[in-house]
Amino acid sequence: MAKSILCKKMILCVVGTMALVAMVTASDMNVKGDVPDVHVLVTRDSDKCTRKAAKHDILVLHYEGFFPNGTKFDSSIERPGANPFQFQLGIGQVIQGWERGLLDMCMGEKRKLTVPASLAYGEQGSGELIPPNTDLIFDIDLIQVHDGPQPPNVFKMIDIDSDNLLTRDELAMYLARQSQMQGVPMDLANVQNLKVLNNIFTVEDKDKDGRISHEEFTGPKHEEL
């Protein structure tokens, strides 16, 4: 299976256009209300824990994903070449169950994550593979942890008038700039960006006032406000 199964829904998986969109539905640990949390079971301790995974670290790991009935739906080990999966923690490149469940994990440690649907692919599912409202189970073997780059302040990049509120127009202009920089054909970019824009506002505009505040925004931002 393609690596994109772990990307948050469709958003960061629309390559290049979405430096922003890496984050959107990951919610940066910011889900509120009666939402079940990921269950973490350590199945193998690290012999020598010299470093624990932290936000913005680059993690290199192997994983296998299962449905609750035990059916395997993905495995980095079984792909050609068996190359480990690599991503940056804490910026929304993976489902939120991973963002939460891999924090403080040691190199050499193995964990089993039981991820509720609300912290995985939610009511939408993921294509034909992950049905809506599906809990998922992952076996994770953390191989390496490295320093990662500090993400940009995407909120500030979008907020053209610096009023600490993002409008649909501001976000549309940001997405258009990103598409142009990546050389995405205009007709394709327009279709993609409209879908992304609608998805972002569905998830991020929590009070449904037509604007996304600094507090609501769950992507890369600096907390100086």
PDB file of C-alpha atoms in Angstrom:
ATOM      1  CA  MET A   1       0.000   0.000   0.000  1.00  0.00           C
ATOM      2  CA  ALA A   2       1.152   3.517  -0.708  1.00  0.00           C
ATOM      3  CA  LYS A   3       2.662   5.499   2.081  1.00  0.00           C
ATOM      4  CA  SER A   4      -0.150   8.039   1.899  1.00  0.00           C
ATOM      5  CA  ILE A   5      -2.481   5.829   3.917  1.00  0.00           C
ATOM      6  CA  LEU A   6      -1.017   7.434   7.019  1.00  0.00           C
ATOM      7  CA  CYS A   7      -1.375  10.981   5.793  1.00  0.00           C
ATOM      8  CA  LYS A   8      -4.156  12.934   7.381  1.00  0.00           C
ATOM      9  CA  LYS A   9      -7.084  12.284   5.135  1.00  0.00           C
ATOM     10  CA  MET A  10      -6.540  13.794   1.687  1.00  0.00           C
ATOM     11  CA  ILE A  11      -4.984  17.047   2.699  1.00  0.00           C
ATOM     12  CA  LEU A  12      -1.234  16.804   3.002  1.00  0.00           C
ATOM     13  CA  CYS A  13      -1.388  13.918   0.575  1.00  0.00           C
ATOM     14  CA  VAL A  14      -2.094  16.397  -2.231  1.00  0.00           C
ATOM     15  CA  VAL A  15       1.602  16.809  -2.697  1.00  0.00           C
ATOM     16  CA  GLY A  16       3.379  20.136  -2.716  1.00  0.00           C
ATOM     17  CA  THR A  17       0.389  22.451  -2.759  1.00  0.00           C
ATOM     18  CA  MET A  18      -0.084  21.908   0.929  1.00  0.00           C
ATOM     19  CA  ALA A  19       2.693  23.044   3.170  1.00  0.00           C
ATOM     20  CA  LEU A  20      -0.200  24.304   5.229  1.00  0.00           C
ATOM     21  CA  VAL A  21      -2.431  21.399   4.846  1.00  0.00           C
ATOM     22  CA  ALA A  22      -0.099  18.962   6.434  1.00  0.00           C
ATOM     23  CA  MET A  23      -1.680  19.955   9.646  1.00  0.00           C
ATOM     24  CA  VAL A  24      -5.302  20.531   9.233  1.00  0.00           C
ATOM     25  CA  THR A  25      -7.120  17.536  10.590  1.00  0.00           C
ATOM     26  CA  ALA A  26      -4.371  16.424  12.906  1.00  0.00           C
ATOM     27  CA  SER A  27      -5.661  19.057  15.321  1.00  0.00           C
ATOM     28  CA  ASP A  28      -2.288  19.350  17.051  1.00  0.00           C
ATOM     29  CA  MET A  29      -3.538  17.418  20.096  1.00  0.00           C
ATOM     30  CA  ASN A  30      -6.456  19.824  20.296  1.00  0.00           C
ATOM     31  CA  VAL A  31      -9.534  17.620  20.113  1.00  0.00           C
ATOM     32  CA  LYS A  32     -12.044  18.684  22.739  1.00  0.00           C
ATOM     33  CA  GLY A  33     -15.098  17.066  24.260  1.00  0.00           C
ATOM     34  CA  ASP A  34     -15.853  13.416  24.917  1.00  0.00           C
ATOM     35  CA  VAL A  35     -13.327  11.966  22.496  1.00  0.00           C
ATOM     36  CA  PRO A  36     -11.721   8.611  23.375  1.00  0.00           C
ATOM     37  CA  ASP A  37      -7.938   8.684  23.494  1.00  0.00           C
ATOM     38  CA  VAL A  38      -5.459   6.363  21.838  1.00  0.00           C
ATOM     39  CA  HIS A  39      -4.576   3.322  23.945  1.00  0.00           C
ATOM     40  CA  VAL A  40      -0.834   2.657  24.151  1.00  0.00           C
ATOM     41  CA  LEU A  41       0.614  -0.741  25.098  1.00  0.00           C
ATOM     42  CA  VAL A  42       4.405  -1.110  25.283  1.00  0.00           C
ATOM     43  CA  THR A  43       5.166  -4.562  23.865  1.00  0.00           C
ATOM     44  CA  ARG A  44       8.961  -4.255  24.020  1.00  0.00           C
ATOM     45  CA  ASP A  45      11.001  -1.902  26.183  1.00  0.00           C
ATOM     46  CA  SER A  46      14.108  -0.239  24.832  1.00  0.00           C
ATOM     47  CA  ASP A  47      17.349  -1.758  26.132  1.00  0.00           C
ATOM     48  CA  LYS A  48      18.824   1.691  26.529  1.00  0.00           C
ATOM     49  CA  CYS A  49      16.588   4.719  26.129  1.00  0.00           C
ATOM     50  CA  THR A  50      18.989   7.447  25.031  1.00  0.00           C
ATOM     51  CA  ARG A  51      16.292   9.600  23.452  1.00  0.00           C
ATOM     52  CA  LYS A  52      12.517   9.895  23.505  1.00  0.00           C
ATOM     53  CA  ALA A  53      10.388  11.078  20.609  1.00  0.00           C
ATOM     54  CA  ALA A  54       9.273  14.687  20.966  1.00  0.00           C
ATOM     55  CA  LYS A  55       7.267  17.138  18.909  1.00  0.00           C
ATOM     56  CA  HIS A  56       9.006  18.130  15.647  1.00  0.00           C
ATOM     57  CA  ASP A  57      11.410  15.152  15.769  1.00  0.00           C
ATOM     58  CA  ILE A  58      11.898  13.016  12.672  1.00  0.00           C
ATOM     59  CA  LEU A  59      10.860   9.426  13.429  1.00  0.00           C
ATOM     60  CA  VAL A  60      12.010   6.398  11.451  1.00  0.00           C
ATOM     61  CA  LEU A  61       9.974   3.286  12.137  1.00  0.00           C
ATOM     62  CA  HIS A  62       8.322   0.147  10.889  1.00  0.00           C
ATOM     63  CA  TYR A  63       4.612  -0.393  11.365  1.00  0.00           C
ATOM     64  CA  GLU A  64       1.792  -2.789  10.626  1.00  0.00           C
ATOM     65  CA  GLY A  65      -1.847  -1.726  10.630  1.00  0.00           C
ATOM     66  CA  PHE A  66      -4.821  -3.937  11.480  1.00  0.00           C
ATOM     67  CA  PHE A  67      -8.576  -3.681  11.654  1.00  0.00           C
ATOM     68  CA  PRO A  68     -10.148  -4.725  14.975  1.00  0.00           C
ATOM     69  CA  ASN A  69     -10.985  -8.150  13.489  1.00  0.00           C
ATOM     70  CA  GLY A  70      -7.266  -8.801  12.950  1.00  0.00           C
ATOM     71  CA  THR A  71      -7.182  -8.200   9.192  1.00  0.00           C
ATOM     72  CA  LYS A  72      -3.966  -6.465   8.161  1.00  0.00           C
ATOM     73  CA  PHE A  73      -4.488  -3.450   5.890  1.00  0.00           C
ATOM     74  CA  ASP A  74      -0.959  -2.022   5.664  1.00  0.00           C
ATOM     75  CA  SER A  75       2.634  -2.874   6.502  1.00  0.00           C
ATOM     76  CA  SER A  76       5.914  -1.069   5.884  1.00  0.00           C
ATOM     77  CA  ILE A  77       7.720  -4.381   6.367  1.00  0.00           C
ATOM     78  CA  GLU A  78       5.910  -6.130   3.531  1.00  0.00           C
ATOM     79  CA  ARG A  79       6.463  -3.453   0.911  1.00  0.00           C
ATOM     80  CA  PRO A  80       9.151  -4.002  -1.754  1.00  0.00           C
ATOM     81  CA  GLY A  81      12.469  -3.134  -0.141  1.00  0.00           C
ATOM     82  CA  ALA A  82      10.891  -3.054   3.322  1.00  0.00           C
ATOM     83  CA  ASN A  83      11.984   0.545   3.770  1.00  0.00           C
ATOM     84  CA  PRO A  84      11.079   2.153   7.108  1.00  0.00           C
ATOM     85  CA  PHE A  85       8.462   4.890   7.201  1.00  0.00           C
ATOM     86  CA  GLN A  86       9.754   8.380   8.055  1.00  0.00           C
ATOM     87  CA  PHE A  87       7.855  11.503   9.077  1.00  0.00           C
ATOM     88  CA  GLN A  88       8.013  14.558  11.330  1.00  0.00           C
ATOM     89  CA  LEU A  89       6.057  14.293  14.553  1.00  0.00           C
ATOM     90  CA  GLY A  90       3.716  17.057  15.620  1.00  0.00           C
ATOM     91  CA  ILE A  91       2.952  18.809  12.327  1.00  0.00           C
ATOM     92  CA  GLY A  92       0.083  16.662  11.094  1.00  0.00           C
ATOM     93  CA  GLN A  93       1.831  14.415   8.603  1.00  0.00           C
ATOM     94  CA  VAL A  94       0.155  11.367  10.162  1.00  0.00           C
ATOM     95  CA  ILE A  95      -3.129  10.566  11.869  1.00  0.00           C
ATOM     96  CA  GLN A  96      -3.676  12.072  15.286  1.00  0.00           C
ATOM     97  CA  GLY A  97      -3.590   8.682  16.972  1.00  0.00           C
ATOM     98  CA  TRP A  98       0.067   8.491  15.957  1.00  0.00           C
ATOM     99  CA  GLU A  99       0.732  12.088  16.955  1.00  0.00           C
ATOM    100  CA  ARG A 100      -0.435  11.248  20.464  1.00  0.00           C
ATOM    101  CA  GLY A 101       0.608   7.634  20.739  1.00  0.00           C
ATOM    102  CA  LEU A 102       4.238   8.013  19.681  1.00  0.00           C
ATOM    103  CA  LEU A 103       5.206  10.878  21.990  1.00  0.00           C
ATOM    104  CA  ASP A 104       7.934   9.927  24.487  1.00  0.00           C
ATOM    105  CA  MET A 105       8.621   6.650  22.676  1.00  0.00           C
ATOM    106  CA  CYS A 106      12.203   5.411  22.954  1.00  0.00           C
ATOM    107  CA  MET A 107      14.370   4.219  20.103  1.00  0.00           C
ATOM    108  CA  GLY A 108      14.204   0.426  20.108  1.00  0.00           C
ATOM    109  CA  GLU A 109      10.809   0.396  21.808  1.00  0.00           C
ATOM    110  CA  LYS A 110       7.756  -1.337  20.355  1.00  0.00           C
ATOM    111  CA  ARG A 111       4.202  -0.179  20.955  1.00  0.00           C
ATOM    112  CA  LYS A 112       0.729  -1.320  20.047  1.00  0.00           C
ATOM    113  CA  LEU A 113      -1.585   1.627  19.422  1.00  0.00           C
ATOM    114  CA  THR A 114      -5.330   1.158  19.497  1.00  0.00           C
ATOM    115  CA  VAL A 115      -6.654   4.238  17.745  1.00  0.00           C
ATOM    116  CA  PRO A 116     -10.345   5.212  17.879  1.00  0.00           C
ATOM    117  CA  ALA A 117     -11.873   6.331  14.614  1.00  0.00           C
ATOM    118  CA  SER A 118     -12.040   9.932  15.871  1.00  0.00           C
ATOM    119  CA  LEU A 119      -8.224  10.002  16.021  1.00  0.00           C
ATOM    120  CA  ALA A 120      -7.771   8.134  12.748  1.00  0.00           C
ATOM    121  CA  TYR A 121      -9.902   8.753   9.649  1.00  0.00           C
ATOM    122  CA  GLY A 122     -13.149   9.636  11.406  1.00  0.00           C
ATOM    123  CA  GLU A 123     -16.502   9.801   9.678  1.00  0.00           C
ATOM    124  CA  GLN A 124     -14.951  10.116   6.210  1.00  0.00           C
ATOM    125  CA  GLY A 125     -12.699   7.069   6.226  1.00  0.00           C
ATOM    126  CA  SER A 126      -9.847   6.907   3.723  1.00  0.00           C
ATOM    127  CA  GLY A 127     -10.730   5.971   0.168  1.00  0.00           C
ATOM    128  CA  GLU A 128     -11.913   2.420  -0.371  1.00  0.00           C
ATOM    129  CA  LEU A 129      -9.495   0.973   2.177  1.00  0.00           C
ATOM    130  CA  ILE A 130     -10.550   2.462   5.523  1.00  0.00           C
ATOM    131  CA  PRO A 131     -14.334   2.551   6.041  1.00  0.00           C
ATOM    132  CA  PRO A 132     -15.901   5.452   7.951  1.00  0.00           C
ATOM    133  CA  ASN A 133     -15.921   5.272  11.744  1.00  0.00           C
ATOM    134  CA  THR A 134     -13.295   2.519  11.905  1.00  0.00           C
ATOM    135  CA  ASP A 135     -10.989   1.962  14.875  1.00  0.00           C
ATOM    136  CA  LEU A 136      -7.461   0.918  13.900  1.00  0.00           C
ATOM    137  CA  ILE A 137      -4.627  -0.987  15.573  1.00  0.00           C
ATOM    138  CA  PHE A 138      -0.939  -0.423  14.824  1.00  0.00           C
ATOM    139  CA  ASP A 139       2.203  -2.292  15.828  1.00  0.00           C
ATOM    140  CA  ILE A 140       5.038   0.241  15.857  1.00  0.00           C
ATOM    141  CA  ASP A 141       8.807  -0.432  16.038  1.00  0.00           C
ATOM    142  CA  LEU A 142      10.720   2.838  16.497  1.00  0.00           C
ATOM    143  CA  ILE A 143      14.128   2.565  14.856  1.00  0.00           C
ATOM    144  CA  GLN A 144      15.583   6.092  14.945  1.00  0.00           C
ATOM    145  CA  VAL A 145      14.793   9.581  16.249  1.00  0.00           C
ATOM    146  CA  HIS A 146      16.415  12.682  14.753  1.00  0.00           C
ATOM    147  CA  ASP A 147      16.118  16.429  15.172  1.00  0.00           C
ATOM    148  CA  GLY A 148      13.586  17.869  12.763  1.00  0.00           C
ATOM    149  CA  PRO A 149      13.265  21.364  11.317  1.00  0.00           C
ATOM    150  CA  GLN A 150      11.171  23.974  13.087  1.00  0.00           C
ATOM    151  CA  PRO A 151       7.956  24.340  11.075  1.00  0.00           C
ATOM    152  CA  PRO A 152       7.124  27.779   9.659  1.00  0.00           C
ATOM    153  CA  ASN A 153       4.473  30.005  11.179  1.00  0.00           C
ATOM    154  CA  VAL A 154       1.860  29.103   8.580  1.00  0.00           C
ATOM    155  CA  PHE A 155      -0.874  31.089  10.323  1.00  0.00           C
ATOM    156  CA  LYS A 156       1.109  34.302   9.896  1.00  0.00           C
ATOM    157  CA  MET A 157       1.839  33.445   6.261  1.00  0.00           C
ATOM    158  CA  ILE A 158      -1.896  33.170   5.541  1.00  0.00           C
ATOM    159  CA  ASP A 159      -3.085  36.082   7.701  1.00  0.00           C
ATOM    160  CA  ILE A 160      -2.429  38.872   5.188  1.00  0.00           C
ATOM    161  CA  ASP A 161      -4.102  41.663   7.178  1.00  0.00           C
ATOM    162  CA  SER A 162      -2.614  40.479  10.516  1.00  0.00           C
ATOM    163  CA  ASP A 163      -5.953  40.537  12.320  1.00  0.00           C
ATOM    164  CA  ASN A 164      -5.398  37.049  13.795  1.00  0.00           C
ATOM    165  CA  LEU A 165      -8.326  35.677  11.788  1.00  0.00           C
ATOM    166  CA  LEU A 166      -8.143  33.645   8.586  1.00  0.00           C
ATOM    167  CA  THR A 167     -10.821  34.192   5.957  1.00  0.00           C
ATOM    168  CA  ARG A 168     -11.677  31.968   3.016  1.00  0.00           C
ATOM    169  CA  ASP A 169     -10.159  34.572   0.680  1.00  0.00           C
ATOM    170  CA  GLU A 170      -6.870  34.630   2.587  1.00  0.00           C
ATOM    171  CA  LEU A 171      -6.655  30.860   2.623  1.00  0.00           C
ATOM    172  CA  ALA A 172      -7.589  30.618  -1.056  1.00  0.00           C
ATOM    173  CA  MET A 173      -4.801  33.064  -1.946  1.00  0.00           C
ATOM    174  CA  TYR A 174      -2.311  31.076   0.137  1.00  0.00           C
ATOM    175  CA  LEU A 175      -3.262  27.813  -1.579  1.00  0.00           C
ATOM    176  CA  ALA A 176      -3.048  29.476  -4.992  1.00  0.00           C
ATOM    177  CA  ARG A 177       0.467  30.745  -4.205  1.00  0.00           C
ATOM    178  CA  GLN A 178       1.550  27.287  -3.092  1.00  0.00           C
ATOM    179  CA  SER A 179       0.142  25.703  -6.241  1.00  0.00           C
ATOM    180  CA  GLN A 180       1.927  28.240  -8.416  1.00  0.00           C
ATOM    181  CA  MET A 181       5.226  27.653  -6.629  1.00  0.00           C
ATOM    182  CA  GLN A 182       4.856  23.910  -7.178  1.00  0.00           C
ATOM    183  CA  GLY A 183       4.001  24.329 -10.848  1.00  0.00           C
ATOM    184  CA  VAL A 184       0.563  22.733 -10.512  1.00  0.00           C
ATOM    185  CA  PRO A 185      -1.545  23.416 -13.647  1.00  0.00           C
ATOM    186  CA  MET A 186      -4.117  26.109 -12.903  1.00  0.00           C
ATOM    187  CA  ASP A 187      -7.192  24.043 -13.791  1.00  0.00           C
ATOM    188  CA  LEU A 188      -6.064  21.144 -11.586  1.00  0.00           C
ATOM    189  CA  ALA A 189      -5.032  23.516  -8.794  1.00  0.00           C
ATOM    190  CA  ASN A 190      -8.428  25.223  -8.790  1.00  0.00           C
ATOM    191  CA  VAL A 191     -10.240  21.914  -8.321  1.00  0.00           C
ATOM    192  CA  GLN A 192      -7.838  20.638  -5.670  1.00  0.00           C
ATOM    193  CA  ASN A 193      -7.711  23.885  -3.752  1.00  0.00           C
ATOM    194  CA  LEU A 194     -11.475  24.249  -3.560  1.00  0.00           C
ATOM    195  CA  LYS A 195     -11.740  20.778  -2.010  1.00  0.00           C
ATOM    196  CA  VAL A 196      -8.914  21.539   0.402  1.00  0.00           C
ATOM    197  CA  LEU A 197     -10.406  24.916   1.319  1.00  0.00           C
ATOM    198  CA  ASN A 198     -13.769  23.369   2.114  1.00  0.00           C
ATOM    199  CA  ASN A 199     -12.179  20.596   4.165  1.00  0.00           C
ATOM    200  CA  ILE A 200     -10.074  23.043   6.146  1.00  0.00           C
ATOM    201  CA  PHE A 201     -13.031  25.210   7.073  1.00  0.00           C
ATOM    202  CA  THR A 202     -15.142  22.171   7.942  1.00  0.00           C
ATOM    203  CA  VAL A 203     -12.525  21.046  10.459  1.00  0.00           C
ATOM    204  CA  GLU A 204     -10.881  24.261  11.638  1.00  0.00           C
ATOM    205  CA  ASP A 205     -13.770  26.743  11.847  1.00  0.00           C
ATOM    206  CA  LYS A 206     -15.096  25.245  15.056  1.00  0.00           C
ATOM    207  CA  ASP A 207     -17.571  28.029  15.877  1.00  0.00           C
ATOM    208  CA  LYS A 208     -18.732  28.178  12.238  1.00  0.00           C
ATOM    209  CA  ASP A 209     -18.447  31.950  11.988  1.00  0.00           C
ATOM    210  CA  GLY A 210     -16.750  31.817   8.600  1.00  0.00           C
ATOM    211  CA  ARG A 211     -13.290  32.647   9.984  1.00  0.00           C
ATOM    212  CA  ILE A 212     -10.518  30.621  11.599  1.00  0.00           C
ATOM    213  CA  SER A 213      -9.043  32.227  14.699  1.00  0.00           C
ATOM    214  CA  HIS A 214      -5.497  31.780  15.960  1.00  0.00           C
ATOM    215  CA  GLU A 215      -6.900  29.619  18.752  1.00  0.00           C
ATOM    216  CA  GLU A 216      -8.918  27.444  16.371  1.00  0.00           C
ATOM    217  CA  PHE A 217      -6.043  27.009  13.911  1.00  0.00           C
ATOM    218  CA  THR A 218      -4.289  23.707  14.560  1.00  0.00           C
ATOM    219  CA  GLY A 219      -1.475  23.986  12.038  1.00  0.00           C
ATOM    220  CA  PRO A 220       2.057  25.274  12.481  1.00  0.00           C
ATOM    221  CA  LYS A 221       1.957  28.578  14.347  1.00  0.00           C
ATOM    222  CA  HIS A 222       3.973  30.375  16.957  1.00  0.00           C
ATOM    223  CA  GLU A 223       2.363  30.845  20.336  1.00  0.00           C
ATOM    224  CA  GLU A 224       3.413  34.432  20.882  1.00  0.00           C
ATOM    225  CA  LEU A 225      -0.149  35.736  20.588  1.00  0.00           C
TER     226      LEU A 225
END
